[in-house]
Structure formats: structure tokens, C-alpha cells
């Protein structure tokens, strides 16, 4: 939405005169009021929002904190938040916490200084509710993608445990019995995916999958498999479930380097369905999250809270996930199975 300064410039008056014309609290000539109105109509400027702005001292800015802007998952999330913001006459500022706890708290505190009207927060470290509340004060917050321990703050997340279950059932249906999970332990989303996968796996009387730590990056997936699988290690497995796509792709690189073919020797399933998942050869089988929608809905809830000056309702919104079968999974051919 246009700013009050733009309306003032085009109407040839000062921003103060525009605000007087809007609020009606001070006398403004009929001619000036008409000119201001014409410019507002041309620019699609909303007097209601402008008046609210002036009354509350709001900035019409939303903050979005994400843990990794290099992961296109978060680019898509940002697009959803931005779309909702623009639709409602807000703008968005993006903060990248780099999965770093201290940086995340620093951004939360910066936001408290009223640089923005509210924040959509995708946590990338095990931030506690107390830390979040102390850092943000009364600034409204909506959680997206990741929940914060011990908090009943309004949140929009995917059904992560169900996604893990879908991945496991798919692999079991293809005859796999031994699996490795690559997971970023300590983050609820990843823990829930790993748990959902393991629970489904053992419910078929299969051996407990081996869990290896990763960090939601391509290099992390590569390194996790390098450390755990090689000539000196003795893990029987024919399937890998990575709790995000980047780790799945990094793992695939390492498997191919050590002479294991995907999917002939090892099947791989990721999580997210980032845009590149369908571009690799073979395409990555993965669990799809509608991340744009997560971002859009979280921002809508935040904006409703700001516009009505009431805290976002303490509700947990869980979105469906979907298994997307591509070329990295196939029938198990391994002797061990
Ligand atoms: O790829 C990044 C991951 O971090 C996604 O799976 C998202 O859900 C978040 O938890």
C-alpha cells in the first residue's frame, strides 16, 4: 500500500495535512480534503488503515524470522507471508537467524524495539517460551513451521509425524526392512518426523531404524552419511529417510560416491518438496508441505491480531502433508532383506 508520504507528495501538501484530512481533528480546507481524497483513490490508499496507523503509531511492517534463507523452502514461506502482508497493506522485513540461537534472540529483541508491528517466527533453534516472551515483550507473534517448547502461542505447522509415517509405509510397501533416518535432533519438526517414521516402522515388527544426526543442510546430509556409512561401518540398510530434502540430496551424493546406486541399492525419501526435488535425476521422492500456504495463513492471523489490537488466538493449526513418489524409491533388491 502507498505511504502517507506518497499521498502528501502527490497532493502537494505535507504529511501532517494529510493526517489532519484523514482524522478530521483539525480544520483542512474543502479543496485540500478533496485533493487528498483523489490521490488516495488513485493510489488505493486505505483511510481506515492510515487512521489506525496514526492512532497506534504502527509501522505497517511485519517481521519474518527464518533459519536459512539459502534453503528455498524458506523462500517459499517468505513468499506466502509477503503476499498476505501486501494484500493487507503491510510490508515485510526478512531476518535470517542461520540456525543460530543467539542470533535468533537478537532478532526477537530488535523486533521488540517496535521496528515492526508483529512477527511471524519460524524457529531454527530450541528457543524456549520464556526466552521468546522475554525478548518480544508485548509484540504479537505467530509461530510458523516450527513450534516453541512449552508455548501455546498461535502456530501454523505441518503434520510432521504423519509425514514420517507416510514415508515409512511407502518404503515398507516396497519391501524395505532396514532404514536409516537423518534427523536434526532438538527441533520439534524433525523429531516428530523421525518419531512418526520409527513408530510406523516398528509397528510392522521391523528393526528400529538407526538415527543419525544432521543439520537440515545439503552438506549436513552428506557429512552425516559419510560419518556413518563406509567400509569401516557395518550398518545394514536399504532405505534412507531424511527429515528434509536438502539432507536427502546431500546423502544421495555420498551414496553415489561410495558406489551405491539410488534407487537400485538404496531408496531415499526426503521431506518438504522444495522446487529442486523434482529437477534432480532421479527425482526425489518426498513428503510435500504446502509451505506457501503455511506462511500466508500465519501472516493473515498475525495481521488480524494487529488490526484488532488483540493477541493471536492460542490455537495450533496443523496442515496436511502428502507423499510425492518420484524416482529415488523402488522395490528393495538387497540380499540383507
Ligand atoms: O528444510 C528446512 C526444514 O526446516 C523444513 O523441513 C521445515 O519444515 C523446517 O523445519
CSV table of C-alpha atoms and ligand atoms in Angstrom, one decimal:
chain,number,residue,atom,x,y,z
A,1,UNK,CA,0.0,0.0,0.0
A,2,UNK,CA,1.2,3.6,-0.7
A,3,UNK,CA,2.5,5.5,2.2
A,4,UNK,CA,1.2,8.7,3.7
A,5,UNK,CA,4.3,10.5,2.4
A,6,UNK,CA,3.4,9.5,-1.2
A,7,UNK,CA,-0.2,10.7,-0.8
A,8,UNK,CA,1.2,14.0,0.6
A,9,UNK,CA,3.7,14.4,-2.2
A,10,UNK,CA,1.2,13.8,-5.0
A,11,UNK,CA,-1.4,16.0,-3.4
A,12,UNK,CA,1.2,18.8,-2.9
A,13,UNK,CA,0.6,19.1,0.9
A,14,UNK,CA,2.5,18.0,4.0
A,15,UNK,CA,2.1,14.5,5.6
A,16,UNK,CA,0.6,16.4,8.6
A,17,UNK,CA,-2.0,17.9,6.4
A,18,UNK,CA,-2.9,14.5,5.0
A,19,UNK,CA,-3.3,13.1,8.5
A,20,UNK,CA,-5.5,16.1,9.5
A,21,UNK,CA,-7.6,15.5,6.5
A,22,UNK,CA,-8.0,11.8,7.5
A,23,UNK,CA,-8.6,12.2,11.2
A,24,UNK,CA,-10.8,15.3,10.8
A,25,UNK,CA,-9.4,16.5,14.1
A,26,UNK,CA,-8.0,19.8,12.6
A,27,UNK,CA,-9.6,22.1,10.1
A,28,UNK,CA,-8.5,21.5,6.5
A,29,UNK,CA,-10.0,23.4,3.5
A,30,UNK,CA,-12.5,21.6,1.4
A,31,UNK,CA,-10.3,21.9,-1.6
A,32,UNK,CA,-7.3,20.2,0.2
A,33,UNK,CA,-9.5,17.5,1.6
A,34,UNK,CA,-10.8,16.8,-2.0
A,35,UNK,CA,-7.3,16.7,-3.5
A,36,UNK,CA,-6.1,14.3,-0.7
A,37,UNK,CA,-9.1,12.1,-1.3
A,38,UNK,CA,-8.5,12.0,-5.1
A,39,UNK,CA,-4.9,10.9,-4.6
A,40,UNK,CA,-5.8,8.3,-2.1
A,41,UNK,CA,-8.4,6.9,-4.5
A,42,UNK,CA,-5.8,6.8,-7.3
A,43,UNK,CA,-3.2,5.0,-5.1
A,44,UNK,CA,-5.8,2.7,-3.5
A,45,UNK,CA,-4.7,4.1,-0.1
A,46,UNK,CA,-7.0,3.0,2.8
A,47,UNK,CA,-8.0,5.8,5.2
A,48,UNK,CA,-9.1,3.2,7.8
A,49,UNK,CA,-5.7,1.7,7.9
A,50,UNK,CA,-4.0,5.0,7.7
A,51,UNK,CA,-6.0,6.3,10.6
A,52,UNK,CA,-5.2,3.1,12.6
A,53,UNK,CA,-1.6,3.6,11.8
A,54,UNK,CA,-1.7,7.2,13.0
A,55,UNK,CA,-3.6,6.2,16.1
A,56,UNK,CA,-1.4,3.3,17.1
A,57,UNK,CA,1.9,4.6,15.8
A,58,UNK,CA,2.1,1.3,13.9
A,59,UNK,CA,4.7,0.8,11.2
A,60,UNK,CA,2.7,-1.4,8.8
A,61,UNK,CA,5.7,-3.7,8.8
A,62,UNK,CA,5.8,-7.4,9.7
A,63,UNK,CA,9.0,-9.2,10.6
A,64,UNK,CA,9.7,-12.7,9.4
A,65,UNK,CA,12.4,-14.7,11.1
A,66,UNK,CA,13.6,-17.8,9.3
A,67,UNK,CA,16.6,-20.0,10.0
A,68,UNK,CA,18.1,-20.4,6.5
A,69,UNK,CA,17.4,-18.1,3.5
A,70,UNK,CA,19.6,-20.3,1.3
A,71,UNK,CA,17.0,-23.1,1.6
A,72,UNK,CA,14.3,-22.5,-1.0
A,73,UNK,CA,11.8,-23.9,1.5
A,74,UNK,CA,12.1,-20.7,3.4
A,75,UNK,CA,12.0,-18.6,0.2
A,76,UNK,CA,8.6,-20.1,-0.5
A,77,UNK,CA,7.5,-19.5,3.1
A,78,UNK,CA,8.6,-15.8,2.8
A,79,UNK,CA,6.6,-15.5,-0.4
A,80,UNK,CA,3.4,-16.6,1.4
A,81,UNK,CA,4.0,-14.2,4.2
A,82,UNK,CA,4.8,-11.4,1.9
A,83,UNK,CA,1.6,-12.0,-0.2
A,84,UNK,CA,-0.6,-11.8,2.8
A,85,UNK,CA,1.2,-8.7,4.0
A,86,UNK,CA,0.9,-6.9,0.7
A,87,UNK,CA,-2.8,-7.8,0.4
A,88,UNK,CA,-3.4,-6.2,3.7
A,89,UNK,CA,-1.3,-3.1,3.1
A,90,UNK,CA,1.7,-4.2,5.1
A,91,UNK,CA,5.3,-4.7,4.1
A,92,UNK,CA,7.7,-7.4,5.3
A,93,UNK,CA,11.2,-7.4,6.6
A,94,UNK,CA,13.2,-10.7,6.5
A,95,UNK,CA,15.6,-11.8,9.2
A,96,UNK,CA,17.9,-14.8,8.7
A,97,UNK,CA,18.9,-16.5,12.0
A,98,UNK,CA,21.2,-19.0,10.4
A,99,UNK,CA,20.1,-21.7,12.9
A,100,UNK,CA,21.9,-19.7,15.5
A,101,UNK,CA,20.3,-19.4,18.9
A,102,UNK,CA,21.9,-16.1,19.8
A,103,UNK,CA,21.2,-14.5,16.5
A,104,UNK,CA,17.5,-15.6,16.8
A,105,UNK,CA,17.2,-14.0,20.2
A,106,UNK,CA,18.9,-10.8,18.9
A,107,UNK,CA,16.3,-10.6,16.1
A,108,UNK,CA,13.5,-11.1,18.6
A,109,UNK,CA,14.8,-8.3,20.8
A,110,UNK,CA,15.3,-6.0,17.8
A,111,UNK,CA,11.7,-6.5,16.9
A,112,UNK,CA,10.7,-5.6,20.4
A,113,UNK,CA,12.1,-2.1,19.8
A,114,UNK,CA,8.9,-1.6,17.7
A,115,UNK,CA,10.8,-1.8,14.4
A,116,UNK,CA,7.8,-3.8,13.3
A,117,UNK,CA,4.1,-4.3,14.3
A,118,UNK,CA,4.4,-8.1,14.7
A,119,UNK,CA,6.4,-11.1,13.8
A,120,UNK,CA,6.0,-14.4,12.0
A,121,UNK,CA,8.6,-16.6,13.6
A,122,UNK,CA,10.0,-19.8,12.1
A,123,UNK,CA,12.3,-21.0,14.9
A,124,UNK,CA,15.5,-22.7,13.9
A,125,UNK,CA,16.9,-23.4,17.4
A,126,UNK,CA,15.4,-24.9,20.6
A,127,UNK,CA,14.2,-21.4,21.8
A,128,UNK,CA,12.1,-21.7,24.9
A,129,UNK,CA,8.8,-20.0,25.5
A,130,UNK,CA,10.4,-17.9,28.3
A,131,UNK,CA,13.2,-16.7,26.0
A,132,UNK,CA,10.7,-15.8,23.3
A,133,UNK,CA,8.4,-13.9,25.7
A,134,UNK,CA,11.2,-12.1,27.4
A,135,UNK,CA,12.7,-11.0,24.0
A,136,UNK,CA,9.4,-9.9,22.4
A,137,UNK,CA,7.5,-8.3,25.3
A,138,UNK,CA,4.0,-7.4,24.0
A,139,UNK,CA,4.8,-7.6,20.3
A,140,UNK,CA,2.3,-10.1,18.7
A,141,UNK,CA,3.9,-13.3,17.4
A,142,UNK,CA,2.6,-16.2,15.3
A,143,UNK,CA,4.8,-19.3,15.0
A,144,UNK,CA,5.1,-21.0,11.7
A,145,UNK,CA,6.6,-24.3,10.6
A,146,UNK,CA,8.3,-24.9,14.0
A,147,UNK,CA,6.8,-24.8,17.5
A,148,UNK,CA,8.4,-23.4,20.5
A,149,UNK,CA,8.9,-25.6,23.5
A,150,UNK,CA,6.4,-25.1,26.3
A,151,UNK,CA,4.4,-22.5,24.4
A,152,UNK,CA,0.8,-22.4,23.4
A,153,UNK,CA,1.3,-19.4,21.0
A,154,UNK,CA,-0.8,-19.4,17.8
A,155,UNK,CA,1.0,-21.7,15.3
A,156,UNK,CA,0.8,-23.0,11.8
A,157,UNK,CA,2.7,-26.2,11.3
A,158,UNK,CA,2.6,-29.3,9.0
A,159,UNK,CA,1.5,-32.7,10.2
A,160,UNK,CA,5.1,-33.8,10.7
A,161,UNK,CA,4.5,-37.2,12.4
A,162,UNK,CA,2.1,-38.1,9.7
A,163,UNK,CA,4.7,-37.2,7.1
A,164,UNK,CA,7.2,-39.6,8.7
A,165,UNK,CA,4.5,-42.3,8.8
A,166,UNK,CA,3.7,-41.9,5.1
A,167,UNK,CA,7.4,-42.2,4.2
A,168,UNK,CA,7.8,-45.3,6.3
A,169,UNK,CA,4.7,-47.0,4.9
A,170,UNK,CA,5.8,-46.3,1.3
A,171,UNK,CA,9.2,-47.9,1.9
A,172,UNK,CA,7.7,-50.8,3.8
A,173,UNK,CA,5.3,-51.4,0.9
A,174,UNK,CA,8.4,-51.6,-1.4
A,175,UNK,CA,9.8,-54.4,0.8
A,176,UNK,CA,12.5,-52.4,2.8
A,177,UNK,CA,13.2,-53.7,6.3
A,178,UNK,CA,16.3,-51.7,7.3
A,179,UNK,CA,16.4,-48.0,7.4
A,180,UNK,CA,18.5,-45.0,8.4
A,181,UNK,CA,16.9,-41.7,9.5
A,182,UNK,CA,18.8,-38.5,9.1
A,183,UNK,CA,17.4,-36.0,11.6
A,184,UNK,CA,18.1,-32.6,13.1
A,185,UNK,CA,17.6,-33.6,16.7
A,186,UNK,CA,16.2,-31.0,19.1
A,187,UNK,CA,13.9,-29.3,16.5
A,188,UNK,CA,10.3,-30.4,17.0
A,189,UNK,CA,9.5,-30.7,13.3
A,190,UNK,CA,12.4,-33.1,12.7
A,191,UNK,CA,11.9,-35.1,15.9
A,192,UNK,CA,8.2,-35.6,15.1
A,193,UNK,CA,9.1,-36.8,11.5
A,194,UNK,CA,11.7,-39.2,12.8
A,195,UNK,CA,9.3,-40.4,15.5
A,196,UNK,CA,6.4,-40.9,13.1
A,197,UNK,CA,8.7,-42.9,10.8
A,198,UNK,CA,10.1,-45.1,13.6
A,199,UNK,CA,6.7,-45.7,15.1
A,200,UNK,CA,5.3,-46.9,11.8
A,201,UNK,CA,8.4,-49.0,11.1
A,202,UNK,CA,8.5,-50.9,14.4
A,203,UNK,CA,4.7,-51.4,14.2
A,204,UNK,CA,5.5,-53.8,11.3
A,205,UNK,CA,7.9,-55.7,13.6
A,206,UNK,CA,10.9,-54.3,11.7
A,207,UNK,CA,14.2,-53.4,13.4
A,208,UNK,CA,14.3,-49.9,14.9
A,209,UNK,CA,15.8,-47.6,12.3
A,210,UNK,CA,19.3,-46.1,13.0
A,211,UNK,CA,19.0,-42.4,13.6
A,212,UNK,CA,22.0,-40.2,12.5
A,213,UNK,CA,22.3,-36.5,13.3
A,214,UNK,CA,22.1,-33.9,10.5
A,215,UNK,CA,21.5,-30.2,10.4
A,216,UNK,CA,18.9,-29.6,7.7
A,217,UNK,CA,21.6,-28.7,5.1
A,218,UNK,CA,23.0,-30.4,2.0
A,219,UNK,CA,26.5,-30.6,3.5
A,220,UNK,CA,25.0,-31.9,6.7
A,221,UNK,CA,23.3,-34.7,4.9
A,222,UNK,CA,26.5,-35.5,3.0
A,223,UNK,CA,28.5,-35.4,6.2
A,224,UNK,CA,26.1,-37.5,8.3
A,225,UNK,CA,26.2,-40.3,5.8
A,226,UNK,CA,30.0,-40.0,5.4
A,227,UNK,CA,30.5,-40.5,9.1
A,228,UNK,CA,28.0,-43.3,9.5
A,229,UNK,CA,28.3,-45.4,6.3
A,230,UNK,CA,31.5,-46.6,4.8
A,231,UNK,CA,33.9,-49.5,4.7
A,232,UNK,CA,34.6,-49.4,8.4
A,233,UNK,CA,30.9,-49.3,9.4
A,234,UNK,CA,28.5,-52.1,9.5
A,235,UNK,CA,25.0,-50.8,9.2
A,236,UNK,CA,22.6,-52.9,7.1
A,237,UNK,CA,20.2,-50.6,5.3
A,238,UNK,CA,18.4,-50.3,2.0
A,239,UNK,CA,16.5,-47.1,2.8
A,240,UNK,CA,17.2,-43.6,4.0
A,241,UNK,CA,14.6,-41.2,5.3
A,242,UNK,CA,16.0,-37.7,5.6
A,243,UNK,CA,13.8,-35.2,7.6
A,244,UNK,CA,14.3,-32.6,4.9
A,245,UNK,CA,15.1,-32.5,1.2
A,246,UNK,CA,18.5,-30.8,1.4
A,247,UNK,CA,19.8,-33.6,3.7
A,248,UNK,CA,18.3,-36.2,1.3
A,249,UNK,CA,20.2,-34.7,-1.6
A,250,UNK,CA,23.5,-34.5,0.3
A,251,UNK,CA,23.0,-38.1,1.4
A,252,UNK,CA,22.4,-39.2,-2.2
A,253,UNK,CA,25.7,-37.6,-3.3
A,254,UNK,CA,27.6,-39.5,-0.6
A,255,UNK,CA,25.8,-42.8,-1.5
A,256,UNK,CA,26.8,-42.4,-5.2
A,257,UNK,CA,30.4,-41.6,-4.2
A,258,UNK,CA,30.7,-44.9,-2.3
A,259,UNK,CA,29.3,-46.8,-5.3
A,260,UNK,CA,25.7,-47.3,-4.1
A,261,UNK,CA,23.0,-46.5,-6.7
A,262,UNK,CA,19.8,-44.8,-5.9
A,263,UNK,CA,17.2,-46.3,-6.0
A,264,UNK,CA,18.7,-49.7,-7.1
A,265,UNK,CA,20.8,-50.2,-4.0
A,266,UNK,CA,19.3,-47.7,-1.6
A,267,UNK,CA,15.9,-45.9,-1.7
A,268,UNK,CA,15.8,-42.3,-0.4
A,269,UNK,CA,12.9,-40.2,0.8
A,270,UNK,CA,13.1,-36.5,1.8
A,271,UNK,CA,10.7,-34.1,3.3
A,272,UNK,CA,9.5,-30.6,2.1
A,273,UNK,CA,9.2,-31.0,-1.7
A,274,UNK,CA,11.4,-27.9,-2.4
A,275,UNK,CA,11.4,-26.9,-6.1
A,276,UNK,CA,14.7,-28.7,-6.9
A,277,UNK,CA,13.3,-32.1,-5.6
A,278,UNK,CA,11.5,-32.6,-8.9
A,279,UNK,CA,14.5,-31.4,-11.0
A,280,UNK,CA,17.2,-34.0,-9.9
A,281,UNK,CA,17.8,-37.2,-11.8
A,282,UNK,CA,16.2,-39.3,-10.4
A,283,UNK,CA,13.6,-37.0,-9.0
A,284,UNK,CA,13.4,-37.1,-5.2
A,285,UNK,CA,10.5,-39.0,-3.5
A,286,UNK,CA,9.5,-36.7,-0.7
A,287,UNK,CA,6.8,-35.6,1.7
A,288,UNK,CA,5.2,-32.4,0.4
A,289,UNK,CA,4.4,-29.5,2.8
A,290,UNK,CA,2.3,-26.6,1.4
A,291,UNK,CA,4.8,-24.1,2.8
A,292,UNK,CA,3.5,-21.0,0.9
A,293,UNK,CA,0.1,-21.7,2.5
A,294,UNK,CA,1.7,-22.0,5.9
A,295,UNK,CA,3.3,-18.6,5.5
A,296,UNK,CA,0.2,-17.0,4.1
A,297,UNK,CA,-2.1,-18.2,6.9
A,298,UNK,CA,0.4,-17.4,9.6
A,299,UNK,CA,0.7,-13.8,8.3
A,300,UNK,CA,-3.1,-13.4,8.0
A,301,UNK,CA,-3.5,-14.5,11.6
A,302,UNK,CA,-0.8,-12.0,12.7
A,303,UNK,CA,-2.4,-9.1,10.7
A,304,UNK,CA,-5.8,-9.9,12.2
A,305,UNK,CA,-4.3,-9.6,15.6
A,306,UNK,CA,-2.5,-6.3,14.9
A,307,UNK,CA,-5.6,-4.8,13.2
A,308,UNK,CA,-7.8,-5.7,16.1
A,309,UNK,CA,-5.2,-5.0,18.8
A,310,UNK,CA,-5.9,-8.4,20.4
A,311,UNK,CA,-3.4,-11.2,20.8
A,312,UNK,CA,-3.4,-14.0,18.2
A,313,UNK,CA,-5.6,-16.8,19.5
A,314,UNK,CA,-3.7,-19.6,21.2
A,315,UNK,CA,-4.6,-22.2,18.5
A,316,UNK,CA,-2.4,-24.8,16.8
A,317,UNK,CA,-3.2,-25.2,13.1
A,318,UNK,CA,-1.9,-28.4,11.5
A,319,UNK,CA,-1.7,-28.7,7.7
A,320,UNK,CA,-2.0,-31.9,5.7
A,321,UNK,CA,1.1,-33.3,4.1
A,322,UNK,CA,1.3,-35.5,1.0
A,323,UNK,CA,3.7,-38.2,-0.2
A,324,UNK,CA,5.1,-37.4,-3.7
A,325,UNK,CA,6.6,-40.5,-5.3
A,326,UNK,CA,9.4,-39.9,-7.8
A,327,UNK,CA,12.4,-41.9,-8.8
A,328,UNK,CA,14.6,-42.3,-5.7
A,329,UNK,CA,12.5,-45.1,-4.3
A,330,UNK,CA,12.0,-48.6,-5.7
A,331,UNK,CA,11.4,-52.2,-4.7
A,332,UNK,CA,14.0,-53.5,-2.3
A,333,UNK,CA,16.6,-55.7,-4.0
A,334,UNK,CA,19.1,-56.0,-1.1
A,335,UNK,CA,20.2,-59.6,0.0
A,336,UNK,CA,20.0,-58.5,3.6
A,337,UNK,CA,16.3,-58.1,3.2
B,1,LIG,O1,14.2,-27.6,5.0
B,1,LIG,C1,14.0,-26.9,6.2
B,1,LIG,C2,13.2,-27.7,7.2
B,1,LIG,O2,13.2,-26.9,8.4
B,1,LIG,C3,11.8,-27.9,6.7
B,1,LIG,O3,11.5,-29.2,6.7
B,1,LIG,C4,11.0,-27.1,7.7
B,1,LIG,O4,9.8,-27.8,7.9
B,1,LIG,C5,11.9,-26.8,8.8
B,1,LIG,O5,11.6,-27.4,10.0
